[in-house]
Amino acid sequence: MFKSYEFTYAGMPASMFGMYIADMSSNKHSANSFGNKANLVETRLANRVAPIHYGVRYNDSPLSFTLIFGADHKLDRYEMQAVSKWLTGYQEYQWLSIDQPDMEHIQFRCLVQELTPIHLSWVPMAFEAKIICDCPYGYSYPFAKTYQISGGTAVRFYNDSTCMEKLRPEMLVTLAAGCTSFAVKNKTTGAEMRFDNLPGSSLSIRVDNENQVVTEEVSGYDLYEHFNFVFLELEPGDNELVFTGTGSVTISGRYLYNVGA
């Protein structure tokens, strides 16, 4: 067996179990397609050469791939049970990272769908794990960027995602006492999020742009009546943002990476 890279799943490294990613005899890693398979939405008619095209769906199927990993010694039943307990039985997605030089910045949010022992000369020495992710993409490690704003503050936000999906990060807006309005306009997309006629006390507004939820964390105000219901979306690459208000804004989340595992 040739030892290659370590991986970490659910916060525990494979080396804790004496395991490493490796090709085992005829059990080898194979190339996997990128996760965002294009599914055409269109109708073909008998009297038309070209179809009636409605669009393309990219998120119908999550990313899935296989991990081959093992030890440099025969595995006894206790070791096999420990590995099974580590990798299977979860009710929620877990984070997987692979310690490979070109993948050190990527994590997969996934579950081990199936775990199968691999025997060499009738001796158990490795496993094949079928991995299924929560979406077609890998994720970056968490990022958080904080901006001090006063009046109209322009910043450039670089979205490092490598897919065409818009990024919908979380925002924490902390407004100074006496500030009764806040806005952020993404000049790249033309969309503007606004809060007007806010209470004049210091506010801490958390905006979950992915799930479209707004909460005020200091006094528990219901801010929806002050909100224009436009949520922040960031294009891949540069986004020119203009903040209006006084206080600070923290943008946090994970970038999306279109990778084949």
CSV table of N, CA and C in Angstrom, one decimal, residues 22 24-25 27-28 67-69 75 80 116-120 123-129:
chain,number,residue,atom,x,y,z
A,22,ALA,N,-5.4,6.2,0.1
A,22,ALA,CA,-4.4,5.4,-0.7
A,22,ALA,C,-5.2,4.6,-1.8
A,24,MET,N,-5.5,0.9,-3.2
A,24,MET,CA,-5.3,-0.4,-2.6
A,24,MET,C,-5.5,-1.4,-3.7
A,25,SER,N,-4.4,-2.0,-4.2
A,25,SER,CA,-4.4,-3.0,-5.2
A,25,SER,C,-5.3,-2.5,-6.4
A,27,ASN,N,-8.4,-1.5,-6.1
A,27,ASN,CA,-9.3,-0.4,-5.7
A,27,ASN,C,-8.6,0.9,-5.7
A,28,LYS,N,-8.9,1.7,-6.8
A,28,LYS,CA,-8.2,2.9,-7.0
A,28,LYS,C,-9.2,4.1,-7.1
A,67,LEU,N,-13.9,7.6,-1.6
A,67,LEU,CA,-12.6,7.7,-0.9
A,67,LEU,C,-12.2,6.3,-0.6
A,68,ILE,N,-10.9,6.0,-1.0
A,68,ILE,CA,-10.3,4.7,-0.7
A,68,ILE,C,-9.2,5.1,0.3
A,69,PHE,N,-9.3,4.4,1.5
A,69,PHE,CA,-8.3,4.7,2.5
A,69,PHE,C,-8.0,3.4,3.3
A,75,LEU,N,-6.3,-5.1,9.9
A,75,LEU,CA,-7.2,-4.4,10.8
A,75,LEU,C,-8.0,-5.5,11.5
A,80,MET,N,-11.9,-1.9,13.0
A,80,MET,CA,-13.0,-1.7,12.0
A,80,MET,C,-14.2,-1.1,12.6
A,116,THR,N,-17.5,0.3,3.0
A,116,THR,CA,-17.3,-1.1,2.6
A,116,THR,C,-15.8,-1.5,2.9
A,117,PRO,N,-15.6,-2.6,3.7
A,117,PRO,CA,-14.2,-3.0,3.9
A,117,PRO,C,-13.6,-3.5,2.6
A,118,ILE,N,-12.3,-3.4,2.5
A,118,ILE,CA,-11.5,-3.9,1.4
A,118,ILE,C,-10.5,-4.9,1.9
A,119,HIS,N,-10.5,-6.1,1.3
A,119,HIS,CA,-9.6,-7.2,1.8
A,119,HIS,C,-8.5,-7.4,0.8
A,120,LEU,N,-7.3,-7.6,1.2
A,120,LEU,CA,-6.2,-7.9,0.4
A,120,LEU,C,-5.7,-9.3,0.9
A,123,VAL,N,-7.4,-10.5,3.8
A,123,VAL,CA,-7.1,-9.7,5.1
A,123,VAL,C,-7.7,-8.3,5.0
A,124,PRO,N,-8.5,-7.9,5.9
A,124,PRO,CA,-9.0,-6.5,5.9
A,124,PRO,C,-7.9,-5.5,6.2
A,125,MET,N,-7.8,-4.6,5.2
A,125,MET,CA,-6.7,-3.5,5.4
A,125,MET,C,-7.2,-2.1,5.0
A,126,ALA,N,-8.4,-2.0,4.4
A,126,ALA,CA,-8.8,-0.7,3.9
A,126,ALA,C,-10.3,-0.6,3.9
A,127,PHE,N,-10.8,0.6,3.4
A,127,PHE,CA,-12.2,0.8,3.3
A,127,PHE,C,-12.4,1.6,2.0
A,128,GLU,N,-13.6,1.4,1.5
A,128,GLU,CA,-14.2,2.3,0.4
A,128,GLU,C,-15.4,3.0,1.0
A,129,ALA,N,-15.3,4.4,1.0
A,129,ALA,CA,-16.4,5.2,1.5
A,129,ALA,C,-17.0,6.0,0.4
